[in-house]
Amino acid sequence: MDQTSTISRSNQRNRRSRGALALLGDPMPKYEYNPELLQQSSTFLRKRTARNRVSTGQEAIVQPEKEFYDTSRSEWTLIFVGDPTNRNSLRCRPLLVDFVQRHTEQCQCIYLTNREGTDALVLAEGTGFYVVEWSHPNRSALIQFLAVTRVPSVIVVENRSGRRITDWGMEAIDARSDSAGGTKEMFEAWRRRGSGLPLCSALTTACTLS
């Protein structure tokens, strides 16, 4: 099987995608999973911009090959809206990467950049995530479609329908992923198009928003 045939089939699957995922028909950078980069401290990552890499002699960010996103590889897409200068984004990053690596048949992750410039890609390094770059033609449309209001946030999208399930994905993963039973309950909630949050967390969230 040649590469052209593989790309063609992936492109056809993307064209059949619905909802938010229909906006992701163009190839996107796919960063390789690298545990060593994920062990860097949040403080170091927050300061490690493209500019100080040059001044300190650190390597420049390596741009990966672009790939078509294949929704058939998982049940859900987790869209991570983050910012490398945001402390909570740095805290969420390793937890989200670990979760996706443990549940590759259920989830893939796309990092939706929140700022322009090479330093925005720091959060993508070593994650195994696809990236919607600032220059992506449908980036603004995707943000509007998903009604993004918080950074960081993880928006759960059902791959079969393209339907936005919840924008509390990170909170659900944080509360549930420490046990197999909790993760199973969260997946079942997502299949019912619920948030996946435990009752106590959902009540707290409701009170916070009211």
CSV table of C-alpha atoms in Angstrom, one decimal:
chain,number,residue,atom,x,y,z
A,1,MET,CA,0.0,0.0,0.0
A,2,ASP,CA,1.6,3.3,-1.1
A,3,GLN,CA,1.5,6.6,0.9
A,4,THR,CA,-0.7,8.3,-1.7
A,5,SER,CA,-3.5,5.7,-1.2
A,6,THR,CA,-3.3,6.0,2.6
A,7,ILE,CA,-3.5,9.8,2.4
A,8,SER,CA,-6.4,9.6,-0.1
A,9,ARG,CA,-8.4,7.3,2.2
A,10,SER,CA,-7.7,9.6,5.2
A,11,ASN,CA,-8.8,12.6,3.2
A,12,GLN,CA,-12.0,10.9,2.2
A,13,ARG,CA,-12.8,10.0,5.9
A,14,ASN,CA,-12.2,13.6,6.8
A,15,ARG,CA,-14.6,14.8,4.2
A,16,ARG,CA,-17.3,12.5,5.7
A,17,SER,CA,-16.7,14.1,9.1
A,18,ARG,CA,-19.4,16.2,10.6
A,19,GLY,CA,-19.7,19.1,12.9
A,20,ALA,CA,-16.5,20.7,14.2
A,21,LEU,CA,-14.4,17.9,12.8
A,22,ALA,CA,-15.5,18.8,9.2
A,23,LEU,CA,-13.4,21.9,9.7
A,24,LEU,CA,-10.2,19.8,10.0
A,25,GLY,CA,-10.0,18.6,6.4
A,26,ASP,CA,-6.5,20.1,5.8
A,27,PRO,CA,-3.4,18.3,6.9
A,28,MET,CA,-2.1,19.3,10.4
A,29,PRO,CA,1.3,18.9,12.1
A,30,LYS,CA,1.5,15.7,14.2
A,31,TYR,CA,4.0,15.9,17.0
A,32,GLU,CA,5.6,12.6,18.2
A,33,TYR,CA,5.1,11.4,21.8
A,34,ASN,CA,8.3,12.0,23.7
A,35,PRO,CA,8.2,11.4,27.5
A,36,GLU,CA,11.5,13.3,28.1
A,37,LEU,CA,10.0,16.6,27.0
A,38,LEU,CA,7.0,16.1,29.2
A,39,GLN,CA,9.1,15.9,32.3
A,40,GLN,CA,10.2,19.5,32.0
A,41,SER,CA,8.9,21.7,34.8
A,42,SER,CA,6.0,24.1,34.2
A,43,THR,CA,8.2,27.0,35.1
A,44,PHE,CA,10.9,26.0,32.5
A,45,LEU,CA,8.2,25.5,29.8
A,46,ARG,CA,6.6,28.9,30.6
A,47,LYS,CA,10.0,30.6,30.1
A,48,ARG,CA,11.2,28.5,27.2
A,49,THR,CA,10.1,30.7,24.2
A,50,ALA,CA,11.6,30.7,20.7
A,51,ARG,CA,13.6,33.8,21.6
A,52,ASN,CA,15.3,32.5,24.7
A,53,ARG,CA,16.1,29.2,22.9
A,54,VAL,CA,18.2,31.2,20.5
A,55,SER,CA,19.9,33.1,23.3
A,56,THR,CA,20.6,30.0,25.4
A,57,GLY,CA,21.6,27.8,22.6
A,58,GLN,CA,18.6,25.4,23.0
A,59,GLU,CA,17.3,23.6,19.9
A,60,ALA,CA,14.7,25.3,17.8
A,61,ILE,CA,11.2,23.7,17.6
A,62,VAL,CA,11.3,21.0,15.0
A,63,GLN,CA,8.3,21.2,12.7
A,64,PRO,CA,6.9,17.7,12.1
A,65,GLU,CA,5.3,16.3,9.0
A,66,LYS,CA,1.7,17.2,8.4
A,67,GLU,CA,-0.9,14.5,8.4
A,68,PHE,CA,-4.6,14.2,7.7
A,69,TYR,CA,-6.6,13.7,10.9
A,70,ASP,CA,-8.4,10.3,10.8
A,71,THR,CA,-11.5,10.2,13.0
A,72,SER,CA,-11.9,6.5,12.5
A,73,ARG,CA,-9.0,5.8,14.9
A,74,SER,CA,-10.9,6.7,18.0
A,75,GLU,CA,-14.3,7.3,19.5
A,76,TRP,CA,-13.7,10.9,20.6
A,77,THR,CA,-11.5,13.8,19.8
A,78,LEU,CA,-10.2,15.9,22.7
A,79,ILE,CA,-9.6,19.5,21.6
A,80,PHE,CA,-7.1,21.1,24.0
A,81,VAL,CA,-7.2,24.9,24.0
A,82,GLY,CA,-4.1,26.0,25.8
A,83,ASP,CA,-1.5,28.7,26.1
A,84,PRO,CA,2.2,28.1,27.0
A,85,THR,CA,2.2,31.2,29.3
A,86,ASN,CA,-0.8,30.0,31.2
A,87,ARG,CA,0.1,28.1,34.4
A,88,ASN,CA,-3.1,26.0,34.3
A,89,SER,CA,-2.3,25.0,30.7
A,90,LEU,CA,1.1,23.7,31.8
A,91,ARG,CA,-0.5,21.8,34.7
A,92,CYS,CA,-3.1,20.2,32.5
A,93,ARG,CA,-0.6,19.2,29.8
A,94,PRO,CA,1.1,16.1,31.3
A,95,LEU,CA,-2.2,14.8,32.7
A,96,LEU,CA,-3.9,15.0,29.4
A,97,VAL,CA,-1.0,13.4,27.5
A,98,ASP,CA,-0.9,10.5,30.0
A,99,PHE,CA,-4.6,10.0,29.7
A,100,VAL,CA,-4.6,9.9,25.9
A,101,GLN,CA,-1.6,7.6,25.8
A,102,ARG,CA,-3.4,5.1,28.1
A,103,HIS,CA,-6.6,5.3,26.0
A,104,THR,CA,-5.5,5.6,22.4
A,105,GLU,CA,-8.5,3.5,21.1
A,106,GLN,CA,-10.9,5.9,22.7
A,107,CYS,CA,-9.3,9.3,22.3
A,108,GLN,CA,-7.1,11.4,20.1
A,109,CYS,CA,-6.1,14.9,21.0
A,110,ILE,CA,-5.8,18.1,19.0
A,111,TYR,CA,-4.0,21.1,20.4
A,112,LEU,CA,-5.8,24.4,19.3
A,113,THR,CA,-3.3,27.2,19.6
A,114,ASN,CA,-4.4,30.3,21.4
A,115,ARG,CA,-1.6,32.6,20.2
A,116,GLU,CA,0.5,33.4,17.2
A,117,GLY,CA,4.2,32.6,16.9
A,118,THR,CA,6.6,29.6,17.3
A,119,ASP,CA,6.5,29.7,21.1
A,120,ALA,CA,2.8,28.7,21.0
A,121,LEU,CA,4.0,25.2,19.8
A,122,VAL,CA,6.0,24.6,23.0
A,123,LEU,CA,2.9,22.9,24.5
A,124,ALA,CA,2.7,20.5,21.5
A,125,GLU,CA,6.3,19.1,21.8
A,126,GLY,CA,6.4,15.5,22.9
A,127,THR,CA,2.7,15.2,23.3
A,128,GLY,CA,1.6,13.0,20.3
A,129,PHE,CA,-1.0,15.6,19.6
A,130,TYR,CA,-2.1,17.1,16.3
A,131,VAL,CA,-2.0,20.9,16.1
A,132,VAL,CA,-4.4,23.5,14.7
A,133,GLU,CA,-1.8,26.2,14.1
A,134,TRP,CA,-2.6,29.9,14.1
A,135,SER,CA,-2.3,29.9,10.3
A,136,HIS,CA,-4.9,27.1,9.9
A,137,PRO,CA,-7.6,28.3,7.5
A,138,ASN,CA,-10.4,27.1,9.7
A,139,ARG,CA,-9.0,28.0,13.1
A,140,SER,CA,-11.3,31.0,13.8
A,141,ALA,CA,-14.3,29.1,12.5
A,142,LEU,CA,-13.4,26.1,14.8
A,143,ILE,CA,-13.2,28.4,17.9
A,144,GLN,CA,-16.6,29.9,17.1
A,145,PHE,CA,-18.2,26.6,16.3
A,146,LEU,CA,-17.0,25.1,19.6
A,147,ALA,CA,-17.9,28.3,21.5
A,148,VAL,CA,-14.5,28.4,23.3
A,149,THR,CA,-14.6,30.7,26.3
A,150,ARG,CA,-11.9,29.3,28.7
A,151,VAL,CA,-8.2,28.7,28.5
A,152,PRO,CA,-7.3,26.1,29.2
A,153,SER,CA,-10.1,23.8,28.3
A,154,VAL,CA,-10.6,20.4,26.8
A,155,ILE,CA,-13.6,20.1,24.5
A,156,VAL,CA,-14.8,16.5,23.9
A,157,VAL,CA,-16.2,15.9,20.4
A,158,GLU,CA,-17.9,12.6,19.3
A,159,ASN,CA,-16.1,11.4,16.2
A,160,ARG,CA,-19.1,9.6,14.6
A,161,SER,CA,-21.4,12.6,14.7
A,162,GLY,CA,-19.0,15.5,15.1
A,163,ARG,CA,-21.1,16.7,18.1
A,164,ARG,CA,-19.6,18.7,20.9
A,165,ILE,CA,-20.2,16.7,24.0
A,166,THR,CA,-18.8,18.8,26.8
A,167,ASP,CA,-16.2,21.6,27.4
A,168,TRP,CA,-15.5,20.2,30.8
A,169,GLY,CA,-13.3,17.4,29.5
A,170,MET,CA,-10.2,18.3,31.5
A,171,GLU,CA,-12.1,18.6,34.8
A,172,ALA,CA,-13.7,15.2,34.1
A,173,ILE,CA,-10.4,13.6,33.3
A,174,ASP,CA,-8.8,15.1,36.4
A,175,ALA,CA,-11.6,13.8,38.6
A,176,ARG,CA,-12.1,10.4,37.1
A,177,SER,CA,-8.8,9.1,35.5
A,178,ASP,CA,-7.2,7.9,38.7
A,179,SER,CA,-9.1,4.6,38.6
A,180,ALA,CA,-10.3,2.2,35.9
A,181,GLY,CA,-13.8,2.4,37.3
A,182,GLY,CA,-13.9,6.1,37.2
A,183,THR,CA,-12.6,6.3,33.6
A,184,LYS,CA,-15.2,3.7,32.5
A,185,GLU,CA,-18.0,5.8,34.1
A,186,MET,CA,-16.7,8.9,32.4
A,187,PHE,CA,-16.7,7.1,29.0
A,188,GLU,CA,-20.2,5.9,29.6
A,189,ALA,CA,-21.3,9.4,30.4
A,190,TRP,CA,-19.7,10.8,27.2
A,191,ARG,CA,-21.6,8.1,25.2
A,192,ARG,CA,-24.8,9.5,26.8
A,193,ARG,CA,-23.5,12.9,25.9
A,194,GLY,CA,-23.0,14.0,29.5
A,195,SER,CA,-20.1,15.9,30.9
A,196,GLY,CA,-18.5,12.9,32.7
A,197,LEU,CA,-18.0,14.9,35.9
A,198,PRO,CA,-18.8,13.2,39.2
A,199,LEU,CA,-21.9,14.6,40.8
A,200,CYS,CA,-20.0,16.6,43.5
A,201,SER,CA,-17.8,18.2,40.8
A,202,ALA,CA,-20.9,19.0,38.6
A,203,LEU,CA,-22.7,20.6,41.5
A,204,THR,CA,-19.6,22.7,42.4
A,205,THR,CA,-19.3,23.8,38.7
A,206,ALA,CA,-23.0,24.7,38.6
A,207,CYS,CA,-22.6,26.8,41.7
A,208,THR,CA,-19.5,28.5,40.3
A,209,LEU,CA,-21.3,29.5,37.1
A,210,SER,CA,-24.5,30.7,38.7
